[in-house]
Coordinates of C-alpha atoms and ligand atoms in Angstrom, one line a residue:
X26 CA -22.7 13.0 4.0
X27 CA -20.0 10.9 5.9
X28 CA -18.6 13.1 8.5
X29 CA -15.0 12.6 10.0
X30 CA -13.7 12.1 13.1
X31 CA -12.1 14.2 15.6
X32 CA -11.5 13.0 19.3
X33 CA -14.3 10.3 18.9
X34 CA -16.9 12.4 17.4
X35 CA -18.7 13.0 14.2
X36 CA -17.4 15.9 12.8
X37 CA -18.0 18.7 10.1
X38 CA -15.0 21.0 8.2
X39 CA -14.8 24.2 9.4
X40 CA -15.0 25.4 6.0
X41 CA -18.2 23.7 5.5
X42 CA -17.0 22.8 2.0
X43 CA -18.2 18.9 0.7
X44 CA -16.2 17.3 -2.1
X45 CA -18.1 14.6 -3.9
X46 CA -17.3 11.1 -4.2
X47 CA -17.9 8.9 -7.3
X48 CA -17.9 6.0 -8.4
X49 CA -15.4 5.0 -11.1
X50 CA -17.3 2.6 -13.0
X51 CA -20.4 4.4 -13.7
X52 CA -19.5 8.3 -12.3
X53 CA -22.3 8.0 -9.7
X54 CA -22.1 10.2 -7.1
X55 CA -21.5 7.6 -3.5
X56 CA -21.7 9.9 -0.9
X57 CA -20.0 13.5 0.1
X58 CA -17.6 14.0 2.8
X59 CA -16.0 17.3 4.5
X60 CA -13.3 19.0 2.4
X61 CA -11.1 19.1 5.6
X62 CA -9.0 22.3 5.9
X63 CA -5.6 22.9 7.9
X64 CA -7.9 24.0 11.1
X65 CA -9.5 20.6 10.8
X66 CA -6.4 18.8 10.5
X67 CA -4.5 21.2 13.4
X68 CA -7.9 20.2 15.8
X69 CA -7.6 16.0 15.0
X70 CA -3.5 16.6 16.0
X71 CA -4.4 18.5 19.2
X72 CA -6.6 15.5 20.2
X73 CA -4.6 13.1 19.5
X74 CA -1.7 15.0 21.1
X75 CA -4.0 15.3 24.4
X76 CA -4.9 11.3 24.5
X77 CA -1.2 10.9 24.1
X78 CA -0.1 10.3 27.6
X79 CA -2.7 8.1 29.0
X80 CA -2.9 6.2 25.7
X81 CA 0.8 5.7 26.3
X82 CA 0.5 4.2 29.3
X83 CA -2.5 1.9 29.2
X84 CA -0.8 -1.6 29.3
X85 CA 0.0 -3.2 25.7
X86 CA -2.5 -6.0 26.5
X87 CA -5.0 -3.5 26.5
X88 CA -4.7 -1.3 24.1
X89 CA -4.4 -4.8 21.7
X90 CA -7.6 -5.5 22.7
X91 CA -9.5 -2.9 21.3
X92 CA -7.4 -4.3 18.0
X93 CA -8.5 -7.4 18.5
X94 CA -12.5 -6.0 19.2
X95 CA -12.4 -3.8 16.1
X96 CA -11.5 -6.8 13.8
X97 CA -14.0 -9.0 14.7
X98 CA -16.4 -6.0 14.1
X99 CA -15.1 -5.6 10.8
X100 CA -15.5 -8.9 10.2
X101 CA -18.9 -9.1 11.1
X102 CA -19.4 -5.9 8.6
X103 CA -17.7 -6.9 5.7
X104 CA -20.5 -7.3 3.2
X105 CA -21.4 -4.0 4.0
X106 CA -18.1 -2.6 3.6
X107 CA -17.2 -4.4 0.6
X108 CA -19.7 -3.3 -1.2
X109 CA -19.1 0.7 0.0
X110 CA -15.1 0.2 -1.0
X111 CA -16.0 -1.4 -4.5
X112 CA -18.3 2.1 -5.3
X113 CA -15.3 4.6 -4.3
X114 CA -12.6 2.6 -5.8
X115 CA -13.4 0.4 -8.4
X116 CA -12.1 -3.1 -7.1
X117 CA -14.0 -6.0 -8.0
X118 CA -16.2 -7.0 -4.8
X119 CA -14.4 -10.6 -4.5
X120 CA -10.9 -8.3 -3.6
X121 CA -12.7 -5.6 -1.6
X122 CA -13.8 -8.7 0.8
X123 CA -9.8 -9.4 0.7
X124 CA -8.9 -5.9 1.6
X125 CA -11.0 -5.6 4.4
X126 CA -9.9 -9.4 5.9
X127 CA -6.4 -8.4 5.2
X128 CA -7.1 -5.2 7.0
X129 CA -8.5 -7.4 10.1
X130 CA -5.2 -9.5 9.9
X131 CA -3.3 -7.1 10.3
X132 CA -5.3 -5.3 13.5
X133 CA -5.0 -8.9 15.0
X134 CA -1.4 -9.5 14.4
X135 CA -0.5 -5.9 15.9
X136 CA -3.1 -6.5 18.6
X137 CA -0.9 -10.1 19.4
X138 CA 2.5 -8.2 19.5
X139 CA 1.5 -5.9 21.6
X140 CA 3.5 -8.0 24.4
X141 CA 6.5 -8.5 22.7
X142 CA 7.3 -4.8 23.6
X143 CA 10.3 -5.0 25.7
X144 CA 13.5 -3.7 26.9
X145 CA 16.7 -5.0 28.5
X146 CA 19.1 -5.0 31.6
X147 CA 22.8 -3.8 30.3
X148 CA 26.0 -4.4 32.9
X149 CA 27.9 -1.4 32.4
X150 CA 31.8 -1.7 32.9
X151 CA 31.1 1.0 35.8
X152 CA 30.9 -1.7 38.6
X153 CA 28.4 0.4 40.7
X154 CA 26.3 1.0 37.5
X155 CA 24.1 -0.8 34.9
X156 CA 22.0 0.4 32.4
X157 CA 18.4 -0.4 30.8
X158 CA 17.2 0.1 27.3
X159 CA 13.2 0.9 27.3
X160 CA 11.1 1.1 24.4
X161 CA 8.4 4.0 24.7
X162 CA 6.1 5.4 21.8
X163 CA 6.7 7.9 20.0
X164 CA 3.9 10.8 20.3
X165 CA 1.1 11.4 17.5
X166 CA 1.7 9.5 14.3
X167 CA 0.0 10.8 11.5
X168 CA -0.8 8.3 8.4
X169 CA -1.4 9.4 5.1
X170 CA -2.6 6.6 2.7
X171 CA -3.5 6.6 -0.9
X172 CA -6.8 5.0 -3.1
X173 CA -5.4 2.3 -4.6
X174 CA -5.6 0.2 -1.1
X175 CA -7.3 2.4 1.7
X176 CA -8.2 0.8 4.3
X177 CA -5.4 -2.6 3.9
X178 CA -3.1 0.4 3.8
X179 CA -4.3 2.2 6.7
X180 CA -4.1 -0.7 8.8
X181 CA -0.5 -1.2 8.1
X182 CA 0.3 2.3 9.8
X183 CA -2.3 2.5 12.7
X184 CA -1.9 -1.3 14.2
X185 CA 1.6 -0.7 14.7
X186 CA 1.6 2.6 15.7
X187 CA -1.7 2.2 18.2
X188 CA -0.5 -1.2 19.6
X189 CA 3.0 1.0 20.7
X190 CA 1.2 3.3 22.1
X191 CA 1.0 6.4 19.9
X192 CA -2.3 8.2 18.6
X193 CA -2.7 8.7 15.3
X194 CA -4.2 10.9 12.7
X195 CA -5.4 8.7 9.5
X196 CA -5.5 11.0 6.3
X197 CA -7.0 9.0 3.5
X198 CA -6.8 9.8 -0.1
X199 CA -9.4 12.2 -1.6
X200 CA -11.0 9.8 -3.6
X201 CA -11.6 7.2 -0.9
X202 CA -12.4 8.3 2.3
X203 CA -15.5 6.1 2.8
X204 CA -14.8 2.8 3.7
X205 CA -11.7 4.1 6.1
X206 CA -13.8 6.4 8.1
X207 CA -16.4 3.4 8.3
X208 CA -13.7 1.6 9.7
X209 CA -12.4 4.1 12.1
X210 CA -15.8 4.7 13.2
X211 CA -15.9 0.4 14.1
X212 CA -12.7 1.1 16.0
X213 CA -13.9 3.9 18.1
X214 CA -16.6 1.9 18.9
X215 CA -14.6 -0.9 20.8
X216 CA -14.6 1.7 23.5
X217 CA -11.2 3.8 22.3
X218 CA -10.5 6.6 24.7
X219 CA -11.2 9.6 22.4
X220 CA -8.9 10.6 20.4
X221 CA -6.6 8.1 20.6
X222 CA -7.7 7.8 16.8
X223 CA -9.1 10.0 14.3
X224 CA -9.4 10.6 10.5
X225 CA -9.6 14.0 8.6
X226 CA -10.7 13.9 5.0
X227 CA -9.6 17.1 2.6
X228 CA -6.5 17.6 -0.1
X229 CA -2.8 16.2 0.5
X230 CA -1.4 19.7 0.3
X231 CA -3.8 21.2 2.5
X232 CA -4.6 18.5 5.3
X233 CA -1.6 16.2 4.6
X234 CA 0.7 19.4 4.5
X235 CA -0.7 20.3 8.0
X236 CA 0.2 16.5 9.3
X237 CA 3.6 17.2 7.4
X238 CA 4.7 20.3 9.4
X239 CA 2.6 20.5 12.8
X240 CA 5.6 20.0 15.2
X241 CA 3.0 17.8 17.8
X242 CA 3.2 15.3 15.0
X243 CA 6.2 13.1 15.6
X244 CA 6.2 10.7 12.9
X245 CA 4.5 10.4 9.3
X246 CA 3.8 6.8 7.9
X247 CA 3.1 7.6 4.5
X248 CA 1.9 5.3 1.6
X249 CA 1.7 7.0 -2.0
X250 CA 4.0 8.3 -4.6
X251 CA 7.8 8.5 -5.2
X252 CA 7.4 12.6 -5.9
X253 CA 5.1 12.7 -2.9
X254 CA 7.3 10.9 -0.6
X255 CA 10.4 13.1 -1.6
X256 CA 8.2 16.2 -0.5
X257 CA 7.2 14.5 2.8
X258 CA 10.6 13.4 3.7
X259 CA 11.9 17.1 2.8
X260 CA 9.3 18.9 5.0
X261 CA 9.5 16.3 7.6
X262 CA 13.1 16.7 8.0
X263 CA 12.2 20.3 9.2
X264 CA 10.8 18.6 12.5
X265 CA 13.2 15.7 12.4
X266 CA 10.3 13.7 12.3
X267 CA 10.5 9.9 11.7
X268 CA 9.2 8.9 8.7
X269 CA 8.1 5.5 6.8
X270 CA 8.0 5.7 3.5
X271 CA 6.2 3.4 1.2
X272 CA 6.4 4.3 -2.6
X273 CA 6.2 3.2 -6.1
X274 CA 7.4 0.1 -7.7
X275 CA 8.3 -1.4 -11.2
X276 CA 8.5 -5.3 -10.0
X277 CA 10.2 -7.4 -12.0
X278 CA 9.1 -11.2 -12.8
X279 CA 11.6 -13.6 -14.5
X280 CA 10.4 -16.9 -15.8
X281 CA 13.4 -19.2 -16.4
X282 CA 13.5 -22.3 -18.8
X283 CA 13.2 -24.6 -16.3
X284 CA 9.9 -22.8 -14.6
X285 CA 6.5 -24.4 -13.9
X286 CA 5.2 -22.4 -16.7
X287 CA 1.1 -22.6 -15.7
X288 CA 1.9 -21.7 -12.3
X289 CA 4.3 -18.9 -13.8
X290 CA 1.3 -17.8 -16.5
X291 CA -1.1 -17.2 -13.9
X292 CA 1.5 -15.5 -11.8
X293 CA 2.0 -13.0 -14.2
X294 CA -1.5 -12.5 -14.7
X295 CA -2.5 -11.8 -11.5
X296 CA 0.4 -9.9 -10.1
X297 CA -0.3 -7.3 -13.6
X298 CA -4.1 -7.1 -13.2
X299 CA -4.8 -7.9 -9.6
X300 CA -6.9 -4.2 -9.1
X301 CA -6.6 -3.1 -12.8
X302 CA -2.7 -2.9 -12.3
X303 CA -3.0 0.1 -9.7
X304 CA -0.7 -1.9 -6.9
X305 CA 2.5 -0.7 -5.8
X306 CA 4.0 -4.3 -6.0
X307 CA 2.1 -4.9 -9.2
X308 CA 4.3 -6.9 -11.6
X309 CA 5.5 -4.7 -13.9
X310 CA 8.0 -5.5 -16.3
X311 CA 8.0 -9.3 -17.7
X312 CA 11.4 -10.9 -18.4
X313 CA 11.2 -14.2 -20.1
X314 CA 13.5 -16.8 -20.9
X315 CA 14.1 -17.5 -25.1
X316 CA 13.7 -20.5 -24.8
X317 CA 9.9 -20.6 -23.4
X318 CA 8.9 -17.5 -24.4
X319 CA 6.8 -18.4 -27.5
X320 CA 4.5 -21.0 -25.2
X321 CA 4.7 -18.6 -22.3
X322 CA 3.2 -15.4 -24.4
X323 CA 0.7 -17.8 -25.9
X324 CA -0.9 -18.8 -22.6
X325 CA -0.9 -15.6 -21.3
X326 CA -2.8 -14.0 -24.1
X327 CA -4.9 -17.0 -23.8
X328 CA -5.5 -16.2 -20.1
X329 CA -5.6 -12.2 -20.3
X330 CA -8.7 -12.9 -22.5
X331 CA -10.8 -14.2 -20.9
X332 CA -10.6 -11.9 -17.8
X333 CA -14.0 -10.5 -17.4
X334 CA -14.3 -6.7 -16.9
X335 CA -17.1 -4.9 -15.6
X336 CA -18.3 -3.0 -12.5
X337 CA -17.0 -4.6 -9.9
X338 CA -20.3 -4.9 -8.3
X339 CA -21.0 -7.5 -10.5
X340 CA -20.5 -11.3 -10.8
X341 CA -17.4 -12.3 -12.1
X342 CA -16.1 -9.3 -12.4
X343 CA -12.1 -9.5 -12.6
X344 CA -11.0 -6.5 -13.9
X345 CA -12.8 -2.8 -12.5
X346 CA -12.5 0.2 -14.3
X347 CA -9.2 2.4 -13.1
X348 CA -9.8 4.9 -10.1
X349 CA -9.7 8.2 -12.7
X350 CA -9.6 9.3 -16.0
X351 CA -5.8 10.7 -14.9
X352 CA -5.1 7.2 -13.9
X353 CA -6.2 5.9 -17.7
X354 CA -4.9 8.6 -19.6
X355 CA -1.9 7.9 -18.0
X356 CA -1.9 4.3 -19.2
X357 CA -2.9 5.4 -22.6
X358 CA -0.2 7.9 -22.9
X359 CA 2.6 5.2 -22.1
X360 CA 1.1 2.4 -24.2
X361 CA 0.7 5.3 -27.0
X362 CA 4.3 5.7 -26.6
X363 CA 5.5 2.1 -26.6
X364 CA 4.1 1.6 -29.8
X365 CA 5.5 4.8 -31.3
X366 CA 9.2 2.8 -30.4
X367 CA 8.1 -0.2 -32.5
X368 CA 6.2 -2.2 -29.6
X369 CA 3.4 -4.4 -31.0
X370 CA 0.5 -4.9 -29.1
X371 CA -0.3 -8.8 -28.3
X372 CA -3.7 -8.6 -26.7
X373 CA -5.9 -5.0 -25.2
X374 CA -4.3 -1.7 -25.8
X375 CA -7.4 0.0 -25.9
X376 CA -10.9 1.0 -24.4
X377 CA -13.3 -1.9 -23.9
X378 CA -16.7 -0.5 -26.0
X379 CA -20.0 -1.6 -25.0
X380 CA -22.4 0.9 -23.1
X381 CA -21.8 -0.5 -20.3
X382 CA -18.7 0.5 -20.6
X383 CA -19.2 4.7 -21.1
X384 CA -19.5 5.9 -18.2
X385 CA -16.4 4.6 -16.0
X386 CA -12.8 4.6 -16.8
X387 CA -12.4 1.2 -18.5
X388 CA -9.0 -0.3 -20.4
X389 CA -8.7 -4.2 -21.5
X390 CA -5.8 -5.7 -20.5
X391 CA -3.1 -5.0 -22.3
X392 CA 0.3 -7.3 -23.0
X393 CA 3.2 -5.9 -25.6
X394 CA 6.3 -7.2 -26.8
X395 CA 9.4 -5.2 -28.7
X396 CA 8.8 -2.8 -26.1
X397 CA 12.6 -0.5 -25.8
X398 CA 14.4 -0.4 -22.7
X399 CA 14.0 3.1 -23.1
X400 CA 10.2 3.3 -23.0
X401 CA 8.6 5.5 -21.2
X402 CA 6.3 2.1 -19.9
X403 CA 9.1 0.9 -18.5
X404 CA 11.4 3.8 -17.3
X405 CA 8.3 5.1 -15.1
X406 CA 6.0 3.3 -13.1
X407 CA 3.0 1.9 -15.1
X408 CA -0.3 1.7 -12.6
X409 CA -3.0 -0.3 -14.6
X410 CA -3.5 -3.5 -16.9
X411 CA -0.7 -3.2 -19.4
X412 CA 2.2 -5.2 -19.4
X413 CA 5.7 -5.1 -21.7
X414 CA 7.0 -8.1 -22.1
X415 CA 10.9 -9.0 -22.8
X416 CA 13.1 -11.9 -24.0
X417 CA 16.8 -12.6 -21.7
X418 CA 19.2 -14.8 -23.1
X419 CA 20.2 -16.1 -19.4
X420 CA 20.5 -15.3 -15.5
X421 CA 22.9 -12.3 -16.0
X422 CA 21.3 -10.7 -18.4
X423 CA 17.6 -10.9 -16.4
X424 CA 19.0 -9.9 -13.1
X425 CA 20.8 -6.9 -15.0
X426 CA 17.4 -5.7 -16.6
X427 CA 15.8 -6.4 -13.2
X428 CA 18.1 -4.1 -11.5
X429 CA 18.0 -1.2 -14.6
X430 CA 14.9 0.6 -12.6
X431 CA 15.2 3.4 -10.3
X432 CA 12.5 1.4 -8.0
X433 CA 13.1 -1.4 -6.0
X434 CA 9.9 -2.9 -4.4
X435 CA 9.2 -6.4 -4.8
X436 CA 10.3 -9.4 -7.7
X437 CA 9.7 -12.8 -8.6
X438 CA 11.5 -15.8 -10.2
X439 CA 10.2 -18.9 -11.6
X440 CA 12.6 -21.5 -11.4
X441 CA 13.1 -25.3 -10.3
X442 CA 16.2 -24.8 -9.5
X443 CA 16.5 -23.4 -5.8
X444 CA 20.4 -22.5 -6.2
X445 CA 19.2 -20.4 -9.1
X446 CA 16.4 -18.7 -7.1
X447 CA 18.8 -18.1 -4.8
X448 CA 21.1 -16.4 -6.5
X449 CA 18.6 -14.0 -8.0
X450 CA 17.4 -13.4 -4.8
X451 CA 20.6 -12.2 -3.5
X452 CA 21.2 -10.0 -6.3
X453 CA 18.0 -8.5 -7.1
X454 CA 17.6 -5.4 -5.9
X455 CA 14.3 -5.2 -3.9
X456 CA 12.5 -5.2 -0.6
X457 CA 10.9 -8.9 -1.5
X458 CA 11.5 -11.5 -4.1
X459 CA 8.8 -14.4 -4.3
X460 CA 10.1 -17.2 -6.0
X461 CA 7.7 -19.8 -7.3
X462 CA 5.4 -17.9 -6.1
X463 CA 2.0 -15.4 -6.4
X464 CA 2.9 -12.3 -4.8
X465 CA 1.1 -12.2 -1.4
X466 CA 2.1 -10.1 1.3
X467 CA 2.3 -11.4 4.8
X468 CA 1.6 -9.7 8.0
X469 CA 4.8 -11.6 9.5
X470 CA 7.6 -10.8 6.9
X471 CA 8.7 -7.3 6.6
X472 CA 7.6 -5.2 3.9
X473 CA 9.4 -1.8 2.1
X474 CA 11.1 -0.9 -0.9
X475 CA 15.0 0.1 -1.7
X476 CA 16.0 3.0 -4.3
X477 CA 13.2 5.1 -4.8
X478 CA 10.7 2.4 -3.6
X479 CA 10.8 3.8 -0.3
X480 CA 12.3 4.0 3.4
X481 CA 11.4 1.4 6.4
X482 CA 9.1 -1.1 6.8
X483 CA 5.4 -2.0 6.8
X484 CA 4.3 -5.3 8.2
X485 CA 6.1 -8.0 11.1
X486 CA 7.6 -6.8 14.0
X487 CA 10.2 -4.7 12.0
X488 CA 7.2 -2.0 11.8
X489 CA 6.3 -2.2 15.2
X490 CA 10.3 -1.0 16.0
X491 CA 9.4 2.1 13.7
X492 CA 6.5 3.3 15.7
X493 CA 8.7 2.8 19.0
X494 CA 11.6 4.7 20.5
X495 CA 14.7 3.5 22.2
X496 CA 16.1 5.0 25.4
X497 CA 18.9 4.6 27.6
X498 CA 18.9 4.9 31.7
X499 CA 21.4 4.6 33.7
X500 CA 20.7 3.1 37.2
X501 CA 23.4 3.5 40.2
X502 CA 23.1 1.2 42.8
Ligands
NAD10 P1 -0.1 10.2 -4.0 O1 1.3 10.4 -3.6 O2 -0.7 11.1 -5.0 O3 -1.0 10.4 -2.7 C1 -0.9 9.6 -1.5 C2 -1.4 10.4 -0.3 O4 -0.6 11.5 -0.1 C3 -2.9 10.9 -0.5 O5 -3.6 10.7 0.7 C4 -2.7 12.3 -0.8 O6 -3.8 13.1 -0.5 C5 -1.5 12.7 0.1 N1 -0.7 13.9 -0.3 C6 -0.6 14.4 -1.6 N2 0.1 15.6 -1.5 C7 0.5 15.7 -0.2 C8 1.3 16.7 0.5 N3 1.8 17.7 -0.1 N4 1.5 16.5 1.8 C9 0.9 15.4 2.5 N5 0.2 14.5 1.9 C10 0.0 14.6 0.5 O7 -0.3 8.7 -4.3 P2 -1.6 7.9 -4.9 O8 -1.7 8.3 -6.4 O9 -2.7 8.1 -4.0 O10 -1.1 6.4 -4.8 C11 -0.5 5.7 -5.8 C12 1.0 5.6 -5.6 O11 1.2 4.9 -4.3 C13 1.7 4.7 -6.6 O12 3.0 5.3 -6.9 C14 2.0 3.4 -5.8 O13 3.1 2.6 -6.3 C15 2.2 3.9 -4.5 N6 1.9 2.8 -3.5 C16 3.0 2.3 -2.8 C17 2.8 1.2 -1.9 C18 3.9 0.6 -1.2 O14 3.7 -0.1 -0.2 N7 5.2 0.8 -1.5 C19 1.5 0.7 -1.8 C20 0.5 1.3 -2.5 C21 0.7 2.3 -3.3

C-alpha cells in the first residue's frame, strides 16, 4: 500500500478503508492507497495551517530551492516514475516521461521566480505620507487535480503557490494517486519543513469537499470538470475563498487554404489523440477549409491508421487505452449519436479486437464527417480519440463555428498568412490560440480558459499573482 502524507509523514486513513488502483490496460490491480476521509483531510489542513507562518517567511530564495532540489530528484527518478504513471493512467510510457519533465519544468521555473516577488513605494498626495504595496501569501492552498495529467497538473498549482509562500494540500484524483504521492514524497525529502506540503488520497466529495469548506483553507486551485468547478466555485464562495479554476475544453483547429497542410495533418493528429483524447486542450472540433478538405481528410485517415495502440508499456505504443470504462462509454455514446444524425464514420468508431485488447478499455481512433452542429459530440466536451470533422466556406464562417461552444480553452489556425492568423486570433474566443503551430503549453505564457473553460491562470508569472495577496500600508514620516 502507498500511504499519504500528512505533516511529512507516512500516513494511514482513519477509516482504515484501501481503495484499489488498476491499471486501465489490463485491469491489474497497481497498488492500494488509503480511502482518505474528511478527518484525514481536516488533519493535512491543520498542518499545513501550522507550517504556515514560518513557511511564509523563509526568504523566496530558499523556499525555491527545495523546487529546484525536488526537480532534479525527479529527474533522476523518472524511469521509475514513468513506468508507475503509465500503470494508473494509461499513457503511453514515451508521454509519461514528458509529464514528469514537464512537471520538473515547472518546479524550476517557480523555483526561479521566486525573486521576482516584489512590492512598491507609492507618493501619496498627503505630503507627510507615502504608501507601499507588499505582496504576502495567501495561507493554506489546497489543490485538487484530476487523472488525466496528475502530476504535470499538480505541479502547476503547488510551484506557484509553495514558491509564494503558502502550504498546500494536494488532493489527487481517485484513480491516480501513485505517481503524485511519489512525487510529494521526493519533495519532502529535499528537506521541506513538515507540512509545508502534503497529499491526502480519498473521494472528491468526501476529501475534496473538506478542502472546499474548511475555513483554514484560503484558496482552491482546482483542475477538473465544468460541473465540478461550478460546485467548487459555489461552496468556496461560502469562505470567500480565492479560487483558480481550470476546466473543460472543446478546442477548435481551422486549417485555411493557404496552410502547410502536413504540418497542419499532424497537428490535428496529435492535438486529438495525444493521451487517447482525454486533454483539456485536446483539439476537438476540426474546421476545414473547402477547398483542401478532400487532401486534408485523406492524409489524416492515412495518418490516424497507422497509430499503434496498445499498453502503453510497450514499444511504440501511441494510443493507451482510456482511464475507465465511464470514460469509453462515454465516447461510444456520442459517436453512437453522431451517426444516428447522418455522420459517417471515416476511420475507428469502434473497439480495437484482438486479446490483447480484452481486458483494458481500448477505442481506435476515430475521425467523422457530416457530423450536425447539433451533435451531442460537439455540443459537449468529447474526452478520447474521436474527432468530427467540418467544411467552412471562409474566415467568417470558421471563426463563427469556433466561437458556437460554451468552452473556451485553447485554438489553432493554420494559415500563411500572418494578417489572417491575426485576425482569428483576435476574435476567437479562447485562453490560447496556436497558430502554425502543435499545441504545447509553456511554463512562461499564461494559461486558462474563458466561458465555461474556467477562471484565472495556470502557468508564467500571471499564476504566481494568484497565489499572492496585495496590501496596502501607509507610512507617516
Ligand atoms: P472531475 O471534475 O471529475 O474531478 C477533478 C478532481 O475534483 C478530482 O480530484 C475529484 O476527486 C475532485 N472532486 C470531485 N468532486 C469534488 C467535490 N465535490 N469537491 C471537491 N473536489 C471534488 O474531473 P476529471 O474527470 O478528473 O478530469 C477531467 C476534466 O478535467 C475534463 O473536463 C477536462 O477538460 C478537465 N481538465 C481541464 C484542464 C485545464 O487546464 N483547463 C486540464 C486537464 C483537465
Amino acid at each position: 500500500m502507498t500511504k499519504f502524507h500528512i505533516a511529512g509523514e507516512f500516513s494511514d486513513s482513519k477509516s482504515g478503508e484501501v481503495t484499489e488502483i488498476r491499471n486501465p490496460a489490463t485491469g491489474e490491480v497497481v497498488d492500494t492507497v488509503p480511502k482518505g476521509t474528511e478527518e484525514d483531510a481536516r488533519r493535512a489542513v491543520d498542518s499545513a495551517h501550522e507550517a504556515f507562518e514560518e513557511w511564509s517567511q523563509t526568504p523566496p530564495t530558499t523556499r525555491g530551492s527545495f523546487l529546484y532540489q525536488g526537480a532534479q530528484k525527479v529527474r533522476e527518478a523518472e524511469g521509475e516514475l514513468s513506468i508507475l504513471l503509465t500503470q494508473e493512467q494509461g499513457k503511453p510510457k514515451k508521454e509519461a516521461i514528458l509529464e514528469l519533465r514537464r512537471f520538473a519544468s515547472t518546479l524550476e521555473y517557480y523555483a526561479g521566480l521566486g525573486v521576482s516577488i516584489r512590492g512598491s513605494y507609492i507618493p501619496l498626495h498627503d505630503h507627510n505620507r507615502y504608501g507601499m504595496i507588499i505582496k504576502r501569501p495567501i495561507g493554506v492552498c489546497g489543490a485538487i487535480v484530476p487523472w488525466n495529467f496528475p502530476v504535470s497538473l499538480m505541479g502547476n498549482k503547488i510551484a506557484p503557490a509553495l514558491v509564494a509562500g503558502n502550504t498546500v494540500v494536494v488532493k489527487p484524483a481517485s484513480t491516480t494517486p501513485l505517481t503524485s504521492i511519489r512525487c510529494i514524497e521526493i519533495l519532502n525529502k529535499t528537506g521541506l519543513p513538515k507540512g509545508v506540503l502534503n497529499i491526502v488520497t480519498g473521494p472528491g466529495a468526501i476529501v475534496g469537499e473538506e478542502l472546499l469548506r474548511n475555513p483554514k483553507v484560503r484558496k482552491i486551485g482546482f483542475t477538473g470538470e465544468t460541473e465540478t468547478g461550478k460546485h467548487v466555485m459555489s461552496v468556496a464562495a461560502q469562505e470567500i475563498k480565492r479560487v483558480t479554476l481550470e476546466l473543460g475544453g472543446s478546442d477548435p483547429l481551422i486549417v485555411c487554404e493557404d496552410a502547410d497542410l502536413d504540418g497542419a495533418v499532424k497537428a490535428a493528429a496529435v492535438g486529438r489523440f495525444f493521451n487517447c483524447g482525454q486533454a483539456c486542450l485536446a483539439i476537438k472540433r476540426l474546421y476545414l477549409f473547402e477547398k483542401i478538405a478532400d487532401p486534408f481528410i485523406e492524409k489524416l485517415i492515412e495518418r490516424v491508421k497507422r497509430l499503434k495502440i496498445g499498453n502503453g508499456l510497450e514499444e511504440g505504443t501511441i494510443i493507451g487505452p482510456l482511464h475507465t470504462q465511464k470514460q469509453r462509454e462515454e465516447v461510444e455514446s456520442q459517436v453512437e449519436d453522431a451517426q444516428k444524425s447522418g455522420a459517417k464514420v471515416l476511420t475507428g468508431g469502434k473497439r480495437p479486437t484482438g486479446s490483447e485488447f480484452d481486458k483494458g478499455f481500448f477505442y481506435l481512433p476515430t475521425l467523422l464527417s457530416d457530423v450536425p452542429d447539433s451533435g451531442k459530440i460537439v455540443q459537449e466536451e468529447c474526452f478520447g480519440p474521436a474527432l468530427p470533422i467540418f467544411r467552412v466556406k471562409n474566415l467568417e464562417e470558421a471563426i463563427e463555428k469556433a466561437n458556437s461552444s460554451i468552452y473556451g480553452l485553447g485554438s489553432s489556425i493554420w494559415t500563411q498568412d500572418f494578417s489572417k492568423a491575426h485576425y482569428a486570433a483576435e476574435r476567437i474566443e479562447a485562453g490560447y490560440t496556436w497558430i502554425n503551430s502543435i499545441q504545447t503549453i509553456y511554463d512562461e505564457l499564461p494559461f486558462g480558459g474563458l466561458k465555461h473553460s474556467g477562471l484565472g491562470k495556470e502557468h508564467g508569472i500571471e499564476a504566481l499573482e494568484h497565489y499572492l495577496e496585495t496590501k496596502s500600508i501607509v507610512i507617516a514620516t
